[in-house]
Tab-separated table of C-alpha atoms and ligand atoms in Angstrom:
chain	number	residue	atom	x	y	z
A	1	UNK	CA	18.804	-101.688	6.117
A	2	UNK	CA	19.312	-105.310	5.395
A	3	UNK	CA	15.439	-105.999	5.260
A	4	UNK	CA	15.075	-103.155	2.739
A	5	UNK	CA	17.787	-104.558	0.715
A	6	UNK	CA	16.483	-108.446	0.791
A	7	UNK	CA	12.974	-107.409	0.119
A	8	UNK	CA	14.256	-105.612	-2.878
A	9	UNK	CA	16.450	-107.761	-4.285
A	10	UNK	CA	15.863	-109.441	-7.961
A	11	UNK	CA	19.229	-110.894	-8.653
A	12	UNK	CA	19.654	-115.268	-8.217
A	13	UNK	CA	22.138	-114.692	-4.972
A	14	UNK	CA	25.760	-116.231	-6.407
A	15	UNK	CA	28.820	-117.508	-4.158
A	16	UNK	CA	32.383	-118.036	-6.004
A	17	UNK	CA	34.493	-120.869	-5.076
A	18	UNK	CA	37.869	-121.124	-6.254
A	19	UNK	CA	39.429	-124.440	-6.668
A	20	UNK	CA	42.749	-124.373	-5.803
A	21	UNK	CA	45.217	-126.556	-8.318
A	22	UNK	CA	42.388	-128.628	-9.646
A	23	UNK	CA	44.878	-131.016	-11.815
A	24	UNK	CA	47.220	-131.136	-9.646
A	25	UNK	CA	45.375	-131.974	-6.248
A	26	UNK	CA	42.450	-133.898	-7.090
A	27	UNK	CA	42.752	-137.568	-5.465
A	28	UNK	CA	39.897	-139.947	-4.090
A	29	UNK	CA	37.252	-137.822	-6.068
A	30	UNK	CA	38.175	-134.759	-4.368
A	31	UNK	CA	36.517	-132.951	-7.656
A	32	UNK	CA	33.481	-134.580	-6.652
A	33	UNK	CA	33.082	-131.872	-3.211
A	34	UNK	CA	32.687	-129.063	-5.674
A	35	UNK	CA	29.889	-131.042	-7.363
A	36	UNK	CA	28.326	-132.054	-4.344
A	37	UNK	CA	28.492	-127.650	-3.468
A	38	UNK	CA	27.531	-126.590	-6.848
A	39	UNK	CA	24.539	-129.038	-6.820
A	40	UNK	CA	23.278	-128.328	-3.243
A	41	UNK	CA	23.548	-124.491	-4.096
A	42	UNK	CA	21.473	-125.296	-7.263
A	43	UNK	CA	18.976	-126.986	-6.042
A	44	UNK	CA	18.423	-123.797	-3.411
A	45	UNK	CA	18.442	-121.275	-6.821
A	46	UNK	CA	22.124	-119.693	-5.396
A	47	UNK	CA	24.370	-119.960	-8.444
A	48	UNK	CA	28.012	-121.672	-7.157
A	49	UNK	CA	30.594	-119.942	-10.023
A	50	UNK	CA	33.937	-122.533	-9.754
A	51	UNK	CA	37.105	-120.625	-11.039
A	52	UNK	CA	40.346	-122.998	-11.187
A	53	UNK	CA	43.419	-121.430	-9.893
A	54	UNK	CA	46.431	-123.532	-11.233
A	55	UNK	CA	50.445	-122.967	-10.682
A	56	UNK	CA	51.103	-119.393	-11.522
A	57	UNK	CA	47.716	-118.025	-11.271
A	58	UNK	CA	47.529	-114.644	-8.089
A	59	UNK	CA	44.630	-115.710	-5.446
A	60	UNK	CA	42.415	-112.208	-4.823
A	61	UNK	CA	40.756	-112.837	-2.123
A	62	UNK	CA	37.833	-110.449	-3.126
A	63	UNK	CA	36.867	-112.337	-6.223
A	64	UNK	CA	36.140	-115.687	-4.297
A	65	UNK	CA	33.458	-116.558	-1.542
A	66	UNK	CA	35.360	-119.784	-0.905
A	67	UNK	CA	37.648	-121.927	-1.096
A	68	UNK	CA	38.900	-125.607	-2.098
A	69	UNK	CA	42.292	-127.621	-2.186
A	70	UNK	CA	42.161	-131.394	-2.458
A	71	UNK	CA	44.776	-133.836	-1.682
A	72	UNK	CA	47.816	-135.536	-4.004
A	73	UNK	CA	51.138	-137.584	-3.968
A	74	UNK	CA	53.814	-135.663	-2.572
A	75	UNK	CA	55.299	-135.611	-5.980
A	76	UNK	CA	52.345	-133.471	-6.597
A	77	UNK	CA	52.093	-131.391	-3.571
A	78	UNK	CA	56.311	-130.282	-4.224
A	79	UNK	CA	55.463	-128.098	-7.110
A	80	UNK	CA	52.461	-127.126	-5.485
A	81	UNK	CA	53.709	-125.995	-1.973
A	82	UNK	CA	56.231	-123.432	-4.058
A	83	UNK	CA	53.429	-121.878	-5.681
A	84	UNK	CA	51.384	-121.915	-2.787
A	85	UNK	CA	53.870	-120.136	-0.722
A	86	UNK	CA	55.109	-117.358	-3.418
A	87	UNK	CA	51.943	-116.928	-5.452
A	88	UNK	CA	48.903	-117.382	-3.265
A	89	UNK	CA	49.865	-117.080	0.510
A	90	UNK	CA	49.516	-113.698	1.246
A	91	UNK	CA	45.807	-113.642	-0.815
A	92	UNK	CA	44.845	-116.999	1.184
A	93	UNK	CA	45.828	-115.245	4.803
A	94	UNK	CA	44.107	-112.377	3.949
A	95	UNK	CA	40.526	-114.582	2.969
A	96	UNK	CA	41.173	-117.067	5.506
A	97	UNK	CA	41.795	-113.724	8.316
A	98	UNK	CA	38.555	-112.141	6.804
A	99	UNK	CA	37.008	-115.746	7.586
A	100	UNK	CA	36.040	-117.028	3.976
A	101	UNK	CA	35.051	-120.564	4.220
A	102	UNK	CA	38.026	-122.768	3.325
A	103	UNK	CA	37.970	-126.925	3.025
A	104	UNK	CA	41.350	-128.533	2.410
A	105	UNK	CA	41.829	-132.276	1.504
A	106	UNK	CA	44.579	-134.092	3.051
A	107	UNK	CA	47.585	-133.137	0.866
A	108	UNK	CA	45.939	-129.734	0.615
A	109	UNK	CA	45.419	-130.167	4.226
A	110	UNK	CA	49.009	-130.535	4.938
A	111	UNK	CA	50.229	-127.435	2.869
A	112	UNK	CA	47.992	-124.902	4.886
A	113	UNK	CA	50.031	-126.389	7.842
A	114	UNK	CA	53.457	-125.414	9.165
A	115	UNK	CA	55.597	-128.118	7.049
A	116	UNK	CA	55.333	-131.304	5.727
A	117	UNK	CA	58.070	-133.486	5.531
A	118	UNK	CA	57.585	-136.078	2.676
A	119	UNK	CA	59.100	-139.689	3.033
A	120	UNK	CA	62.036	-138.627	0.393
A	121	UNK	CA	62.731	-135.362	-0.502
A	122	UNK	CA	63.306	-131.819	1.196
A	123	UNK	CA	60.699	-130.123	4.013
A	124	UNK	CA	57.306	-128.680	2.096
A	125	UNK	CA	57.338	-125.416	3.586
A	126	UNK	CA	53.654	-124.703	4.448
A	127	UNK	CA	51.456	-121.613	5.013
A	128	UNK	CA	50.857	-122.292	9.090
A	129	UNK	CA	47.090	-121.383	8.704
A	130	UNK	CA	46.992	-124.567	10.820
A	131	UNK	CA	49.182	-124.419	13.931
A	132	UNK	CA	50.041	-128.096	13.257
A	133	UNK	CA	53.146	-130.174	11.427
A	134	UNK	CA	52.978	-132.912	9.237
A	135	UNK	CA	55.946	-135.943	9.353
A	136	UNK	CA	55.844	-138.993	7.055
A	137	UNK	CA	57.224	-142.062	8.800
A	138	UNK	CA	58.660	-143.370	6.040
A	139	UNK	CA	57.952	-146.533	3.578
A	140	UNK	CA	58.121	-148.919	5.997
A	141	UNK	CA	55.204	-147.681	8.524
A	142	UNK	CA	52.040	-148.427	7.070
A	143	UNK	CA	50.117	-146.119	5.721
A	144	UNK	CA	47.124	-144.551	7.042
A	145	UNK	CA	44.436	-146.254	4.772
A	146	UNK	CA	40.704	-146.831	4.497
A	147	UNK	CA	37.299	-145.422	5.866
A	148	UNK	CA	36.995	-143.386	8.732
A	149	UNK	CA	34.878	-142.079	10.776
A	150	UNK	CA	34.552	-138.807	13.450
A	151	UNK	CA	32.445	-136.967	15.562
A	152	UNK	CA	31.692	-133.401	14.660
A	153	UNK	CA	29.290	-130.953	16.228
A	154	UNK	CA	28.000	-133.902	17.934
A	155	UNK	CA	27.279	-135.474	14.743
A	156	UNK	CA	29.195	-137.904	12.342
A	157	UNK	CA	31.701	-136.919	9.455
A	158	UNK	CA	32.078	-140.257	7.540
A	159	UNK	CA	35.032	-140.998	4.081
A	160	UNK	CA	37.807	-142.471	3.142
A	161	UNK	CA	41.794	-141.790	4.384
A	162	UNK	CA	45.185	-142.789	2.676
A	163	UNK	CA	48.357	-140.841	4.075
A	164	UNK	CA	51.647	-141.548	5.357
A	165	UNK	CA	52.250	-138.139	6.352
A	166	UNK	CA	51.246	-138.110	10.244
A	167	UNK	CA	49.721	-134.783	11.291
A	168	UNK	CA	50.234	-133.451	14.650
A	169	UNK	CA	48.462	-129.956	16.310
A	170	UNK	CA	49.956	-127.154	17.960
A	171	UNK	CA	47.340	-124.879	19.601
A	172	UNK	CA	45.001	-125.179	16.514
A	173	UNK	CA	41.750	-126.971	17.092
A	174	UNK	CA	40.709	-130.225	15.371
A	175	UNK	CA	37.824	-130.649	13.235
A	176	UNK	CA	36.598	-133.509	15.074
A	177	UNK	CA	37.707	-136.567	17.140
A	178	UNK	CA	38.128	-140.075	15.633
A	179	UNK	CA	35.095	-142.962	16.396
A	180	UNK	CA	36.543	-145.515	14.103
A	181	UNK	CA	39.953	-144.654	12.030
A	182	UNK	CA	43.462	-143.455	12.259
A	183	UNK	CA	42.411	-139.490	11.688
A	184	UNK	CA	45.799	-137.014	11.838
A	185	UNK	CA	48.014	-139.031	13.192
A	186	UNK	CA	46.505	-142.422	14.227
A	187	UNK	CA	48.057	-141.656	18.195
A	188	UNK	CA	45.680	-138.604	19.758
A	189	UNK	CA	42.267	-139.508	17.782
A	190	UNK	CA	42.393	-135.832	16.281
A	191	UNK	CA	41.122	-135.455	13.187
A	192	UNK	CA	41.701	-132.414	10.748
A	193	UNK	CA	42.230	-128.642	11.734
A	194	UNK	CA	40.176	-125.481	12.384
A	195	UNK	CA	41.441	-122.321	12.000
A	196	UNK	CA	38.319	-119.593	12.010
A	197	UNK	CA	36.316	-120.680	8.691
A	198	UNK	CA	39.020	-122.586	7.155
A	199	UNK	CA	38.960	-126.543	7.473
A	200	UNK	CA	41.768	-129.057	6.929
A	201	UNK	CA	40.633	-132.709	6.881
A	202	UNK	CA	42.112	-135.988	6.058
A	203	UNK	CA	39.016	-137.357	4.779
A	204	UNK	CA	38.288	-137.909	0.799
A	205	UNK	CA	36.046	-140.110	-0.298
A	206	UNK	CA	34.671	-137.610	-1.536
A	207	UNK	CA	33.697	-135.776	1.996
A	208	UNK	CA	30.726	-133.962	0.967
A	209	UNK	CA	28.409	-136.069	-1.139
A	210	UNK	CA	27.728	-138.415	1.903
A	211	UNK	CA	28.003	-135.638	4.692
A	212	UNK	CA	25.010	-133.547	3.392
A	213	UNK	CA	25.302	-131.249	6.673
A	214	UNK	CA	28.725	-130.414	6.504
A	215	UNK	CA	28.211	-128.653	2.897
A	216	UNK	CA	25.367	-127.191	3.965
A	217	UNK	CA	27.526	-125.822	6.948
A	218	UNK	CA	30.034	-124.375	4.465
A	219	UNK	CA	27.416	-122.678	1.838
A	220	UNK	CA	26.019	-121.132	4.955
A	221	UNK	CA	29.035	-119.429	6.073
A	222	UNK	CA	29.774	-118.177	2.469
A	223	UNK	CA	26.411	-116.818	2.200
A	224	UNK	CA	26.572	-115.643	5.708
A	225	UNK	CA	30.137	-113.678	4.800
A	226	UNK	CA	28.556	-112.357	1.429
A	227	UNK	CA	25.092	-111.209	1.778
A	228	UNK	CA	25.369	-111.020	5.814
A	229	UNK	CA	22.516	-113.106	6.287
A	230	UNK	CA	21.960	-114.657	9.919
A	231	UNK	CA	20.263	-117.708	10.069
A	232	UNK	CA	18.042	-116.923	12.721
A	233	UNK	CA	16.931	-113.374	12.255
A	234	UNK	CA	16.325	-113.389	8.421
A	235	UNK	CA	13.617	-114.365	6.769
A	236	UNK	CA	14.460	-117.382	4.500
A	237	UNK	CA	14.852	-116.154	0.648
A	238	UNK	CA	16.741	-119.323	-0.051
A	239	UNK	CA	14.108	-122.072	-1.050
A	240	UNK	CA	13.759	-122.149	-4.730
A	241	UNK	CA	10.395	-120.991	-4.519
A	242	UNK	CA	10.966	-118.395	-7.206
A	243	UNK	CA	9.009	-116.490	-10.010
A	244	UNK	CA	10.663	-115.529	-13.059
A	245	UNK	CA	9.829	-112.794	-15.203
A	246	UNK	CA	11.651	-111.243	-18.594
A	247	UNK	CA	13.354	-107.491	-18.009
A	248	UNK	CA	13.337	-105.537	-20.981
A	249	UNK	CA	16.686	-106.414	-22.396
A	250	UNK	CA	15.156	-110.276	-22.207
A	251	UNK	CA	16.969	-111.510	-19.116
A	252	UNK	CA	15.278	-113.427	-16.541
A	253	UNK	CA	14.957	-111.740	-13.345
A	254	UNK	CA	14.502	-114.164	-10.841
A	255	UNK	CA	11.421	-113.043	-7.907
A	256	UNK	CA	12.511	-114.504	-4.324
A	257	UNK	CA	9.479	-115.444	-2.604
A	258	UNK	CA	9.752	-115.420	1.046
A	259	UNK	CA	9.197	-117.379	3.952
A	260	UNK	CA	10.101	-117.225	7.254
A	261	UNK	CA	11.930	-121.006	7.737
A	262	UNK	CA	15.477	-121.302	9.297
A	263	UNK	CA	18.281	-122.475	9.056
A	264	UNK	CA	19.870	-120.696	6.685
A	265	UNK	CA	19.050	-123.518	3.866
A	266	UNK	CA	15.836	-124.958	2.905
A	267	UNK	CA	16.504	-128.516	3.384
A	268	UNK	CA	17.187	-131.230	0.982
A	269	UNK	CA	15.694	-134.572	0.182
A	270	UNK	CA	19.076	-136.074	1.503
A	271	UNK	CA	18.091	-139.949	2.420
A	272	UNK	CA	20.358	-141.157	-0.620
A	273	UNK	CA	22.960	-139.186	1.550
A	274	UNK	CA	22.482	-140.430	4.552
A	275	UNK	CA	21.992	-143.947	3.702
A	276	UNK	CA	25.511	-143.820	2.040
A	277	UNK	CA	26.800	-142.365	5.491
A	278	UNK	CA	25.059	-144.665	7.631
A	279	UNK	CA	26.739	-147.634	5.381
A	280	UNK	CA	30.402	-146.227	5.868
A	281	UNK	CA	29.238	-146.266	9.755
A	282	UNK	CA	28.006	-149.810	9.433
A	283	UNK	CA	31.383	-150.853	7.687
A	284	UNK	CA	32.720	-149.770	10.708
A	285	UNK	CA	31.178	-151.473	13.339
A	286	UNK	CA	28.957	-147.949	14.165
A	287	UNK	CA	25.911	-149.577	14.569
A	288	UNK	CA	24.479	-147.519	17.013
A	289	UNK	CA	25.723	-144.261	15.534
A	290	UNK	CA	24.375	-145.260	11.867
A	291	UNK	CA	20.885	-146.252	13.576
A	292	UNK	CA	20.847	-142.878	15.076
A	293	UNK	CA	21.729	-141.667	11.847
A	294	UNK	CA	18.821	-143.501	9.399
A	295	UNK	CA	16.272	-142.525	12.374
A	296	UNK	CA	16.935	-138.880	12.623
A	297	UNK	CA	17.160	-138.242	8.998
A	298	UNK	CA	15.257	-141.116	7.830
A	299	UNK	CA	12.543	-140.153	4.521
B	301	LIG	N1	51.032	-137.223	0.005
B	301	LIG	C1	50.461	-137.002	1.284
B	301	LIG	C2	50.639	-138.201	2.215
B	301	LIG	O1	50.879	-139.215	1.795
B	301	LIG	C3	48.969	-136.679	1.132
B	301	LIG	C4	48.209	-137.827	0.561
B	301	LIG	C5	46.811	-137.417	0.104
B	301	LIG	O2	46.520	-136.263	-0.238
B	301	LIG	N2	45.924	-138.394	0.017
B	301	LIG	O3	50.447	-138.070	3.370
């Protein structure tokens, strides 16, 4: 069925990602991970569609193919954890439960959590996606500041940390462990949450631009969860190797050619990427790990 339906299909495939409080949460060039999605999709002819959901807007999970919160001061995250609670909780269970792929930034991070308690001020009540709590120590423990690195998948996630708030994990799995770093809570060398496709990190920077794999990761499971696509019994549609033609009412219809490479994703020209990564991995005294880096994806 699926092969009948790929080899006739003439639409540009399209994911939706919507961007949860985009003025509010937005620190550290967190803005700059739905670039770094929306230019990786484009540059593989998949059209990335970003709709903003702000304070007050309903989340329906069927309208989105994934999902983005950054992080913010907890004078921003207050206002924010309401809305997430009342307005957009039950929608963001019910995508997260039907495994939509999910990144959340620090702050954002903390809010998909049980609670975080701020240095002043009452208890955020969070959504417990993440069995995990967050506690800020207060303004006079130092903050959790500057570049960090983990290993993931038995590769490297490289950016940049600021938090006071100290995460610690119940049952729920971290995203990786810390090589260089202070990570969730700067005690356990955790680092971030898993919970099915959904992904809580501390790292900004912004994460994606200089960890080319892990966006490919997350396009792949929203394209996986859309069109049911399996990276290694499919034949590839998705390398821009396209003809276009005019339909009658003038549109372009788009011609997928095919070929028969996995993954998922053709891959990118990504040295720019992973010379940035390597150089966050040199800063920290990863010389082995960015040498392994340049070498493996070097031009
Ligand atoms: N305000 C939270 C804290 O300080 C999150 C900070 C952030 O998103 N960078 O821990």
């Amino acid at each position: 069925m699926l092969k009948s339906m790929a080899q006739y299909r003439i639409q540009p495939l399209t994911l939706t990602l919507g961007h949860l409080y985009p003025d509010q949460l937005n620190l550290y060039g967190d803005r700059g991970n739905i670039l770094t999605l929306r230019r990786r999709c484009q540059l593989r002819g998949i059209e990335l569609r970003v709709v903003g959901l702000g304070v007050g807007d309903a989340l329906a999970p069927d309208e989105y193919d994934m999902l983005f919160i950054g992080g913010g001061q907890d004078k921003e995250q207050a206002p924010v954890a309401q809305d997430l609670y009342e307005m957009k909780g039950i929608g963001l269970w019910a995508a997260i439960e039907d495994d939509m792929p999910v990144l959340a930034v620090c702050g954002g991070f903390q809010l998909l959590a049980h609670y975080y308690r701020p240095a002043e001020g009452p208890d955020m009540r969070g959504l417990g996606v993440f069995d995990a709590w967050t506690e800020h120590k207060g303004s006079q423990v130092a903050r959790c500041i500057g570049n960090i690195a983990l290993r993931w998948n038995g590769q490297t996630l490289v950016g940049f940390e600021n938090h006071g708030g100290r995460t610690y994990l119940g049952t729920a799995k971290p995203l990786g462990t810390v090589l260089k770093g202070h990570g969730n809570n700067a005690e356990d060398q955790t680092e971030g949450a898993i919970y099915r496709n959904a992904y809580g990190t501390y790292l900004h920077g912004s994460l994606l631009p200089k960890n080319p794999h892990f966006a490919d990761y997350l396009i792949e499971l929203a394209l996986q969860r859309k069109y049911g696509y399996q990276a290694d019994t499919e034949p590839q549609l998705l390398n821009g190797n396209r003809t276009s033609t005019t339909s009658e009412n003038g549109s372009t219809v788009l011609e997928l050619q095919k070929t028969n490479l996995s993954p998922l994703l053709t891959p990118l020209e990504d040295s720019l990427e992973w010379e940035a990564h390597a150089s966050i991995l040199e800063r920290l005294g990863l010389y082995s790990e960015a040498a392994a880096v340049l070498r493996t994806h070097k031009r």
